[in-house]
XYZ file of C-alpha atoms in Angstrom:
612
model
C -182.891 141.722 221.369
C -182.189 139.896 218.196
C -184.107 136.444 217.745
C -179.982 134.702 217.750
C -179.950 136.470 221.624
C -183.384 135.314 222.662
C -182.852 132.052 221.590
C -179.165 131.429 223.327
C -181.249 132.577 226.508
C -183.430 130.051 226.820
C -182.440 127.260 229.567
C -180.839 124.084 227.582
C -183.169 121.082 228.349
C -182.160 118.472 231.589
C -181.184 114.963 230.437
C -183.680 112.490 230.868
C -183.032 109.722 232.816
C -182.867 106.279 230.877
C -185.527 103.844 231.437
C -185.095 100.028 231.707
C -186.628 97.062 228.942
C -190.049 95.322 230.417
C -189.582 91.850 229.541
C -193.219 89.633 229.857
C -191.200 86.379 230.981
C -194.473 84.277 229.781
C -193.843 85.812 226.777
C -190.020 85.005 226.164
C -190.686 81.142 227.400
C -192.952 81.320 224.509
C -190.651 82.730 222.424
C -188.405 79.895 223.265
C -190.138 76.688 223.077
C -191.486 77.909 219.891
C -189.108 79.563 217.806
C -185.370 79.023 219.549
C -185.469 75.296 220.481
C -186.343 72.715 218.736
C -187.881 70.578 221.476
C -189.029 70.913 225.318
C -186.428 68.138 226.200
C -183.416 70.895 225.601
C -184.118 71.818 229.059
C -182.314 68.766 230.532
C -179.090 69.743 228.810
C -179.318 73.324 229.931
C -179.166 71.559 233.225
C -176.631 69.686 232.707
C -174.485 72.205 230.832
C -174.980 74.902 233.990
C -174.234 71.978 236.279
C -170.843 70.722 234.155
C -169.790 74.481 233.804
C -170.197 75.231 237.596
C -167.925 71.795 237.754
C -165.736 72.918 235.173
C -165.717 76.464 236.841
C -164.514 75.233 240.628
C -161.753 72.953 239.467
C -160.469 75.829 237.565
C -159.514 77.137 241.401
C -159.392 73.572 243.104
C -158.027 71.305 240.869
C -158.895 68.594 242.951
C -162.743 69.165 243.782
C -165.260 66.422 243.336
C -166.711 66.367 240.037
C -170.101 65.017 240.459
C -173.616 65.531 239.170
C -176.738 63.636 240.206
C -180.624 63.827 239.049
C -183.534 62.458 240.861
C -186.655 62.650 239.438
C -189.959 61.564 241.122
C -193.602 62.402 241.094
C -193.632 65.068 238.406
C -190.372 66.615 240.143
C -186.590 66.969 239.171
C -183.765 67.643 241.497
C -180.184 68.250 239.833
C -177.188 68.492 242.305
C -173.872 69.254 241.323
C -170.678 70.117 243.228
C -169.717 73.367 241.162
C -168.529 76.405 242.191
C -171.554 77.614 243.638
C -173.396 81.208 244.114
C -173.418 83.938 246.724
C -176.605 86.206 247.017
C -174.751 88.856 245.116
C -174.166 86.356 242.435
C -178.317 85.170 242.144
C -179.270 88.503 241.920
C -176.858 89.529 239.323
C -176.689 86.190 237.252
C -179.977 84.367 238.208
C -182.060 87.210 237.837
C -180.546 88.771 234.724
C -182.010 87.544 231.709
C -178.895 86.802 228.867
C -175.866 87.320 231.511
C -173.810 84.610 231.594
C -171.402 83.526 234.395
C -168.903 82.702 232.132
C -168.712 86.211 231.052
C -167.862 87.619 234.615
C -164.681 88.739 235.667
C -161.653 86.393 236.245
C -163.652 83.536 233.742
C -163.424 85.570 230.484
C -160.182 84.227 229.079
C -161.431 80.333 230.408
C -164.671 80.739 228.163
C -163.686 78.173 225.713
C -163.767 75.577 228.907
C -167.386 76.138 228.941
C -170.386 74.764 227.566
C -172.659 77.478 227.380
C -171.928 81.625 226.780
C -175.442 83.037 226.162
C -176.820 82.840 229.584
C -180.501 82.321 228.997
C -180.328 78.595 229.287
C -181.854 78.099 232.916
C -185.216 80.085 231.374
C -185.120 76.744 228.895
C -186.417 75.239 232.578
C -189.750 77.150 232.296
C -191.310 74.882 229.187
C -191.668 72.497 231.471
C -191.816 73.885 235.003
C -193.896 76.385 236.149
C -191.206 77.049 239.322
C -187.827 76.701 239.358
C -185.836 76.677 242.414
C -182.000 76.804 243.206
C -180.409 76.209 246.123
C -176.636 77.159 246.058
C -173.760 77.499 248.255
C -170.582 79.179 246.875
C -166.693 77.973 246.914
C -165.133 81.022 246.320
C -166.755 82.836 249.512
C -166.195 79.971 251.710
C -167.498 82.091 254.568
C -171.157 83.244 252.578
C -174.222 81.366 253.743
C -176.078 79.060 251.389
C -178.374 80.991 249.320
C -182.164 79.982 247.638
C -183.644 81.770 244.602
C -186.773 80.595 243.573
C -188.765 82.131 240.364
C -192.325 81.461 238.764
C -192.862 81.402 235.060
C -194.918 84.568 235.962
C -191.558 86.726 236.076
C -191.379 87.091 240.319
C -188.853 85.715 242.226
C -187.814 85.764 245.763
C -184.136 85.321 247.220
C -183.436 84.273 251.133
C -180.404 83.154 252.572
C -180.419 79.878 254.337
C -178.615 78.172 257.521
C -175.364 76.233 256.778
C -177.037 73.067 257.910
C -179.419 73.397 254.558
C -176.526 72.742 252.516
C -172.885 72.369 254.099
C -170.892 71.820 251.125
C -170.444 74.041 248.021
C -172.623 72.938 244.760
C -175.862 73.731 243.657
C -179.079 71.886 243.452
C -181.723 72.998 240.673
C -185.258 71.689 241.859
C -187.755 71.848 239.365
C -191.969 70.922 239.497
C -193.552 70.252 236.459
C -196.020 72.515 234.864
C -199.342 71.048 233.518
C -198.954 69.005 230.478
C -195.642 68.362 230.937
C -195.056 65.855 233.528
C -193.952 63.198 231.006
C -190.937 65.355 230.383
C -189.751 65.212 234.318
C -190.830 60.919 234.134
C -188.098 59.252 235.471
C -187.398 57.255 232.558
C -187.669 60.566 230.406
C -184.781 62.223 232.410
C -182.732 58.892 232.553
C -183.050 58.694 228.483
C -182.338 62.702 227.689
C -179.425 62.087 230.024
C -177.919 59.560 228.565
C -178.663 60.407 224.894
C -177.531 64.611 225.686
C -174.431 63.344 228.145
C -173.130 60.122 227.707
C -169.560 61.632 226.499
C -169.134 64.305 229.701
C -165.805 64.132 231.155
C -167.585 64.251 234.860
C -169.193 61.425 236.650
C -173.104 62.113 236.264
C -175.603 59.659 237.616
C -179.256 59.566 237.326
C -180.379 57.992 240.294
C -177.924 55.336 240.652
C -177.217 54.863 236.891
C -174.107 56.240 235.427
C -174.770 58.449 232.561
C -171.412 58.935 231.135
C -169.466 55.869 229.281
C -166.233 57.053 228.681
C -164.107 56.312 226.682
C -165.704 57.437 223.582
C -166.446 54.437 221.145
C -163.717 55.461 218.908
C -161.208 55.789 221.370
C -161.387 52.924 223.314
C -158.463 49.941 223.167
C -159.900 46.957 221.250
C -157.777 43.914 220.470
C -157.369 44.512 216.744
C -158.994 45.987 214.069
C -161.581 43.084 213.518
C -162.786 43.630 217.484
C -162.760 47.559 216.580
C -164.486 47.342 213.554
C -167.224 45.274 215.033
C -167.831 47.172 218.106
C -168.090 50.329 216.174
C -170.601 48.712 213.607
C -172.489 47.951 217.011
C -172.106 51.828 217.930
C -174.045 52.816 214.362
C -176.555 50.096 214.677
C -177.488 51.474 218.018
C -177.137 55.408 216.965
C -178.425 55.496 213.744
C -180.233 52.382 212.998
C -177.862 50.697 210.521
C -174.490 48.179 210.377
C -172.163 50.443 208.010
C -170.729 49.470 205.263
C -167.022 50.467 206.709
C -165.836 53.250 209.288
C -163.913 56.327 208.545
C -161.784 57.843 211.596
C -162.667 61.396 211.876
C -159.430 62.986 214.241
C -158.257 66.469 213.352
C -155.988 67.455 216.673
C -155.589 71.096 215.927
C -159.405 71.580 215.329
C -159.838 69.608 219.179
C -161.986 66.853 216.938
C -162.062 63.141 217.510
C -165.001 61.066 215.849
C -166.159 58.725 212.993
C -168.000 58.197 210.136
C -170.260 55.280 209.332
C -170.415 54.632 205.252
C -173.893 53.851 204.315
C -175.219 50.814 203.289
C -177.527 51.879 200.879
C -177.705 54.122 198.351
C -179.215 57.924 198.805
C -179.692 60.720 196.888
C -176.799 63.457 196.562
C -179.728 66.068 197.578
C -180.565 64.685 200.314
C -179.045 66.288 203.311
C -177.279 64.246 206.112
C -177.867 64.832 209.852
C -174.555 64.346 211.871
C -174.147 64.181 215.671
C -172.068 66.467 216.820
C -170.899 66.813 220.477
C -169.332 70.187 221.849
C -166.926 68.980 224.648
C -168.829 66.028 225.693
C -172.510 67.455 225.528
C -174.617 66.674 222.787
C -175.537 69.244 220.477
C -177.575 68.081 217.562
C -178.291 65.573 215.832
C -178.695 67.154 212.260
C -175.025 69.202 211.763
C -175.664 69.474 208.305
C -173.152 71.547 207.435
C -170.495 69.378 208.693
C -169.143 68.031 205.694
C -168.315 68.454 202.169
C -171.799 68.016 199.895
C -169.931 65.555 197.964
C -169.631 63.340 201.206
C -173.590 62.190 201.371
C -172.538 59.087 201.664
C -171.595 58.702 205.425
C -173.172 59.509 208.967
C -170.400 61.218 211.655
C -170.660 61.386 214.909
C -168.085 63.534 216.547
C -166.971 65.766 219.949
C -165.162 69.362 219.122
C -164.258 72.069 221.696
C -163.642 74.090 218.948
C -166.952 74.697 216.829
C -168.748 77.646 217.830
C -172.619 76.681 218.613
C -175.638 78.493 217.631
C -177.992 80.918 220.110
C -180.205 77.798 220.756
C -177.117 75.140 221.050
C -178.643 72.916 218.329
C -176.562 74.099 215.135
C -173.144 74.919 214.178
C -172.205 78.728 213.689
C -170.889 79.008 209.799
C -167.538 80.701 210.411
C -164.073 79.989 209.098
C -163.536 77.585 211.689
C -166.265 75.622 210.827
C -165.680 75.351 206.872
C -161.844 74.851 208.305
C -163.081 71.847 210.143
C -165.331 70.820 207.248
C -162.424 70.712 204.589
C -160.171 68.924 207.214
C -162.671 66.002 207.165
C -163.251 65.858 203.634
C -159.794 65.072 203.240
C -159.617 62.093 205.936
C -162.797 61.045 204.006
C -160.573 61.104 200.618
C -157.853 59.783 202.546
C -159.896 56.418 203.412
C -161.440 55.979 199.648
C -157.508 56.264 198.170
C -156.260 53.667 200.904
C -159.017 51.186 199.744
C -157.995 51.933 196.454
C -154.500 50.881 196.652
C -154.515 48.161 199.589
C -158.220 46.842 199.531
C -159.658 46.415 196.268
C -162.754 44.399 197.705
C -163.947 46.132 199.920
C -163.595 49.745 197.400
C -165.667 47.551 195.217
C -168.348 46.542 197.589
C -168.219 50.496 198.435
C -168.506 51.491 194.763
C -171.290 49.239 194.171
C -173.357 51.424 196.102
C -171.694 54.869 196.161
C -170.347 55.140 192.893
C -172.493 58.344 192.627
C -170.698 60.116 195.529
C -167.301 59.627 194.428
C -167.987 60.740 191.107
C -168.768 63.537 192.132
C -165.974 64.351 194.265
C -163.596 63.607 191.045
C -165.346 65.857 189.303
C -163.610 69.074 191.278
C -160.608 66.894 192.522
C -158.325 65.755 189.669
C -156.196 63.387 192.268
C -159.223 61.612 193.186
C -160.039 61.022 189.602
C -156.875 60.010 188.929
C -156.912 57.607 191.787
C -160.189 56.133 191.370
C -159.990 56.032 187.385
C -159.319 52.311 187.222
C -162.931 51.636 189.875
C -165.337 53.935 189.240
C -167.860 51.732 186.719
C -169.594 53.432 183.477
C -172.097 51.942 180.773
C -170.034 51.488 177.852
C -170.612 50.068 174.195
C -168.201 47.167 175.765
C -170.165 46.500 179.084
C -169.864 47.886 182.402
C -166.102 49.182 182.601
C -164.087 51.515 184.087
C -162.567 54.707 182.425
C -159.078 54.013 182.046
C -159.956 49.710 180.812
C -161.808 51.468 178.326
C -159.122 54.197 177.357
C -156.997 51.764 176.842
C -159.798 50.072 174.344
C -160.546 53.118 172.239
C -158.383 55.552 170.798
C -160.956 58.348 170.861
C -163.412 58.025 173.821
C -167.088 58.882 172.238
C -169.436 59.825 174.854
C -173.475 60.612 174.080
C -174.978 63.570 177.008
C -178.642 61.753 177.402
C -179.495 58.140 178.007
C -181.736 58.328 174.815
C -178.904 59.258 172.589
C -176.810 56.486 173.756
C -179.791 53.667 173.628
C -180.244 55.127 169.760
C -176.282 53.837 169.282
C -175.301 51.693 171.398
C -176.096 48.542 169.224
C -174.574 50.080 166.010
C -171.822 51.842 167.292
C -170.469 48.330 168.876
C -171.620 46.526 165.468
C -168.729 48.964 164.035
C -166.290 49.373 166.218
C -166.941 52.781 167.547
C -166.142 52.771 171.596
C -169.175 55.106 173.452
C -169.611 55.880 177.048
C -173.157 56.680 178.066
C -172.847 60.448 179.707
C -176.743 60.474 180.399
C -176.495 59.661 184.263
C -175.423 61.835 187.090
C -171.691 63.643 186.646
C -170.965 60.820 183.833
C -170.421 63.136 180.641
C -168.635 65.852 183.129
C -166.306 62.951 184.055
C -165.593 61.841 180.802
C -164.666 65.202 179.671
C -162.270 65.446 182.495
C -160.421 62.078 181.020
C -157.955 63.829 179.262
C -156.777 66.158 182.413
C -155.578 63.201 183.984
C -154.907 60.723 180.880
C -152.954 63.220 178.315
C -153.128 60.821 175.226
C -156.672 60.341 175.532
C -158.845 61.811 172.748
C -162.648 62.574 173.816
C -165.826 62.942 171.414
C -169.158 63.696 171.676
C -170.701 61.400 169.586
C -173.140 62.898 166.710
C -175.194 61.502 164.207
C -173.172 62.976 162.028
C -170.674 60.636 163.182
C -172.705 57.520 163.493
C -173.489 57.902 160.037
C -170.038 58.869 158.843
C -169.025 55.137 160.252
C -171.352 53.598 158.473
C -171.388 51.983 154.981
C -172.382 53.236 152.184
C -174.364 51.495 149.513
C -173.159 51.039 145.630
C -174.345 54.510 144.167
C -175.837 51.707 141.606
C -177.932 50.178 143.674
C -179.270 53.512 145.455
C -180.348 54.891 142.214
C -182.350 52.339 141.493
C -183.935 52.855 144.471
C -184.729 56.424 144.529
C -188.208 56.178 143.843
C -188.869 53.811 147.071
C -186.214 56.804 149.197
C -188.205 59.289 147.402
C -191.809 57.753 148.915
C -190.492 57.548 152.433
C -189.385 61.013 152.701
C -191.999 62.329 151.803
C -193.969 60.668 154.027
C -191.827 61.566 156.743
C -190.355 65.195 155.852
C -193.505 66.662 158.191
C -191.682 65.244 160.901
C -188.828 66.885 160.543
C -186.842 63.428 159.723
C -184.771 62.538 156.661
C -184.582 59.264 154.909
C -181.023 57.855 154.607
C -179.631 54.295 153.144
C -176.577 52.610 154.243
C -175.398 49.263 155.102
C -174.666 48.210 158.575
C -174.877 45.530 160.971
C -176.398 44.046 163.077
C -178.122 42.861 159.872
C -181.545 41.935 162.622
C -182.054 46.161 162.628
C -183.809 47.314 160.108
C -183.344 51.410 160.707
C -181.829 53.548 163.129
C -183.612 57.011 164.019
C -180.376 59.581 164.715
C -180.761 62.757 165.931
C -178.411 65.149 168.705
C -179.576 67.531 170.511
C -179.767 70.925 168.229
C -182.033 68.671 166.122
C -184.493 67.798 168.824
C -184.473 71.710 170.044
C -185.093 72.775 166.268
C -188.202 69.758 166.172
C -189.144 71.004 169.481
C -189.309 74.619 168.175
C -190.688 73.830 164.910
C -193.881 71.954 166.828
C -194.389 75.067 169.094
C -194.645 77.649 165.977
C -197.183 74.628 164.659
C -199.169 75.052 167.640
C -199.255 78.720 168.340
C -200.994 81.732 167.702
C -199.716 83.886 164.222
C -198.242 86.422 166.777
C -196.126 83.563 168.734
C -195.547 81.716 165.552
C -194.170 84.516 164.073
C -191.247 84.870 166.852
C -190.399 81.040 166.790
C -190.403 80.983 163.168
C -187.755 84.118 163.790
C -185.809 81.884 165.392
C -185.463 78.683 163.130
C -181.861 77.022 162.865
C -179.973 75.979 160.230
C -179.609 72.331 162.873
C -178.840 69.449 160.949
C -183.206 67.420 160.776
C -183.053 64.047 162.741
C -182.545 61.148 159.837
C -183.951 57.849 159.779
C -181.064 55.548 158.407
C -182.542 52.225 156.219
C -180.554 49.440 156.703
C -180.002 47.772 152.933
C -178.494 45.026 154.244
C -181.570 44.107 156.442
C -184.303 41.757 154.294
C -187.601 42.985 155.459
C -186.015 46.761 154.599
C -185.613 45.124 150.826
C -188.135 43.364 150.611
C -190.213 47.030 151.737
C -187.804 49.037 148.684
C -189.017 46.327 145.789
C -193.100 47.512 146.539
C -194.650 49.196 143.623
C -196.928 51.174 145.545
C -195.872 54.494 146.963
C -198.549 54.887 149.387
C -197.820 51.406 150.905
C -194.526 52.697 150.629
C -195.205 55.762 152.785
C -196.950 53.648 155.347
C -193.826 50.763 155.915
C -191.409 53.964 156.380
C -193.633 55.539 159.018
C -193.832 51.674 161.176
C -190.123 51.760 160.582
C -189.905 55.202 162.008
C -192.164 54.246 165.005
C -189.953 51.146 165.717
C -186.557 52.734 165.702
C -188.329 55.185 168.114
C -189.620 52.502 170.711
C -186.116 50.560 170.384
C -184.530 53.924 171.316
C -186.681 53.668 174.644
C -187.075 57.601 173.273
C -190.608 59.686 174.662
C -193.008 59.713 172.089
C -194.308 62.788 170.965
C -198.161 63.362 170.316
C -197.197 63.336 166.574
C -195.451 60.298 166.855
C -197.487 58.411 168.594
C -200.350 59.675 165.716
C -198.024 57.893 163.447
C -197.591 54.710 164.723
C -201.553 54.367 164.870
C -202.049 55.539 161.551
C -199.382 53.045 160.227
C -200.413 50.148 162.280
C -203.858 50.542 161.280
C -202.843 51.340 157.880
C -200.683 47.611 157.460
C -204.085 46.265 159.240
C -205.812 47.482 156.303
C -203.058 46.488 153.914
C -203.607 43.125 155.084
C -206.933 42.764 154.837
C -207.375 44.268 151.953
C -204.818 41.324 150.353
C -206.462 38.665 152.254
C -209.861 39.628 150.655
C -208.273 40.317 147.119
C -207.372 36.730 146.961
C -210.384 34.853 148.407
């Protein structure tokens, strides 16, 4: 027998039967407090979403039922009673006792799942971070006939089931009873519960009391009747104050029908950064479901706090986050256009108030024009820039300037400012936030604009130049100062400009200050390092320090007959035009202005004691 027949012989091994997960229920509580929610006091809305779904569930089949849900809570206990749908004892075994089935994923509900609250069927276990014993007394109105029916489980993993007499609970509803665990009695307090409930459910479409205090105050802020806009305005500025901590600068209506979205957005009243990231409040058909829905809106929109209810949003495992899906950046360019929609209705029907926006969120609508042509466009004539001319808008200063000169860095516009108005020469400081992008833009939306960046090749081309005469005869004084200043990396240049009060401008761009930049690193290094940056020297026009001839202490400093004093005046001049270009100093420079003020010290002295 060949080893092919021996082999097809031999008996085919049986199937094993399949064997079942262990789950340590201690360990998955863990697992939850820790790492899924955010907070133990998630466990009062997994009540009250299981209480508001059984609700929801029973008027799907009795359109009429009572839609009630009460809490009592007393002496470290919690009873919630709802009149929902109810359970038989086939359902507590299969739903109760089944950790991640849902109800709303039985038969018959599956096509009604977007009527519910919750879908991932773990939210009574939310129960155990603060009770050590959870018990549920239920009585079910689809089997009118079935007994009521108790389940009651221990955070150890046991439970027991028993059916009870009618008389225990005649009508159908359930009633969750819970007993703290130690530690957390605070969370079962009464005016604990009566706070989560209010802050988690005050939107719910169902009457739900704690005690005898209603819960639920419906309508929704934003869609109540007020007697005009004033009244609205000033109740919903009462809304923020009480939600958020703050009286908004204006209110934004957030409605988007086909998304199921009604809310609004409070406008800050201060100023925040563009990196910081704003928390919204979103509810998800009534129930609250965070507080921080970052992702709710547009980056560009920092500048506002939403609060909003969706059935349409998908939420997270834990219910305390938005799932990213298409209906969610949908939803989030839907309200970045009401937002848009608001800031071009101020602009063309309420100047003031766009104003008294702009004055503090100037920063947040640039950058929205900077990716939205129409709201640059729009917003052209508002949005305020620093300007050679004041504090102006775009377009008042288009209209000023033939060619729009704009500097990229503060510290090139503080070098040029004071010149560049002395002669005419229109310049937009680009240095803060979106600025220079924005100016660059001007001509997308404003064809006959012309746009710059301004050089110091073009400060200098605007500025006059001295009789060829009178430069020559002072060559030997140019000649002293740069050489004094040529290890800096800065050229000596004469011209005449006003103001007459400066006596030099320093002008450099930015390939100058990378090649000064690179030249100081090759000082500094090793031969090995210096030897790569000196491989990779420019041909970048040097920074230049331009003399002003028509300024008197800058002649007075050209008529000295001594080079070396000279040499000294040209470095103080250097270190001034620095400081009055508010520009960092670098250890060189800073070396220089000691030297030369010590070196005018000694100057001085050395005159005073020549003439005693």
């Amino acid at each position: 027998m060949d080893s092919q027949t021996s082999q097809a012989s031999q008996p085919s091994p049986s199937p094993q039967a399949p064997h079942t997960f262990q789950v340590d229920l201690r360990g998955l509580v863990d697992l939850l407090s820790h790492h899924l929610y955010s907070s133990p006091k998630v466990y009062l809305r997994e009540l009250l979403q299981n209480a508001v779904d059984a609700v929801t569930a029973r008027r799907a089949d009795e359109p009429g039922a009572p839609a009630r849900v009460r809490l009592h809570a007393e002496g470290g206990a919690l009873r919630v009673e709802d009149t929902g749908v109810g359970l038989t004892e086939a359902d507590v075994h299969s739903l109760l006792a089944t950790i991640g089935r849902s109800s709303k994923r039985t038969e018959g509900l599956e096509e009604a799942r977007s009527d519910f609250l919750g879908q991932f069927g773990i939210g009574l276990l939310a129960c155990f971070v603060v009770a050590e014993r959870i018990r549920v007394v239920s009585r079910s109105a689809r089997t009118p006939g079935a007994p009521p029916v108790e389940w009651t489980a221990s955070d150890d993993g046991s439970y027991t089931v028993r059916t009870l007499p009618d008389a225990e609970r005649p009508e159908p509803g359930t009633t969750v009873h819970l007993v703290a665990r130690a530690g957390a009695a605070e969370w079962l307090a009464p005016e604990r519960v009566a706070a989560l409930a209010r802050d988690f459910g005050s939107l719910l479409p169902y009457d739900v009391r704690v005690g005898d205090e209603a819960v639920t105050d419906l309508p929704a802020p934003w869609d109540r009747p007020y007697p005009g806009p004033s009244a609205r305005r000033v109740a919903l500025a009462r809304h923020c104050h009480d939600l958020f901590g703050f009286t908004p600068l204006d209110t934004i209506d957030l409605s988007v029908p086909l998304a199921g979205i009604r809310g609004v957005a409070y406008v800050l009243p201060s100023a925040v950064s563009p990196a910081q990231r704003a928390g919204h409040r979103v509810h998800l058909k009534g129930m609250l479901l965070t507080e921080r829905a970052e992702q709710l809106l547009p980056d560009w929109a920092f500048f506002v706090r939403c609060v909003l209810d969706t059935d349409s949003l998908r939420p997270t495992a834990s219910r305390e986050a938005l799932y990213e899906d298409e209906t969610l950046a949908g939803v989030r360019e839907a309200l970045g256009e009401r937002i848009r929609a608001w800031l071009t209705g101020l602009a063309a029907g309420d100047p003031e108030r766009l104003a008294a926006f702009l004055a503090v969120h100037h920063l947040g609508v640039k950058s929205l024009a900077r990716h939205d042509r129409e709201m640059l466009r729009t917003m052209l004539p508002w949005l305020p820039f620093e300007t050679t001319d004041g504090r102006l808008s775009l377009e008042e200063f288009a209209q000023r300037h033939p060619v729009v000169h704009f500097t990229r860095t503060v510290e090139e516009y503080r070098q040029v400012a004071p010149i560049a108005s002395a002669q005419g020469i229109g310049v937009v400081n680009g240095g803060y936030t979106y600025d220079s992008e924005l100016v660059q833009a001007l001509p997308s939306v404003r064809p006959a604009t012309e746009v710059a960046e301004l050089d110091a090749e073009t400060v200098t081309a605007h500025l006059d130049a001295v009789d060829p005469a009178e430069e020559l005869a002072l060559s030997g004084f140019l000649a002293a100062a740069r050489a004094r200043l040529d290890p800096l990396g800065c050229d000596v240049v004469l011209r005449a400009f006003h103001p007459l009060s400066v006596p030099a401008l320093h002008l450099d761009d930015r390939d100058a200050r990378h090649e000064q930049a690179r030249a100081d690193a090759e000082a500094q290094a090793d031969d090995l390092w210096a030897g790569i940056l000196g491989s990779l020297r420019g041909s970048a026009p040097r920074a230049r320090l331009v003399l002003n001839h028509l300024n008197p202490l800058v002649r007075r400093i050209s008529a000295l007959p001594d080079p070396e004093l000279i040499g000294t005046a040209a470095e103080s001049l250097y270190g001034q035009a620095l400081l009055m270009a508010q520009r960092p100093l670098r250890p060189a420079d800073s070396a220089l202005l000691n030297r030369a003020f010590i070196g005018l010290l000694e100057w001085a002295t050395h005159s005073e004691d020549g003439r005693a």
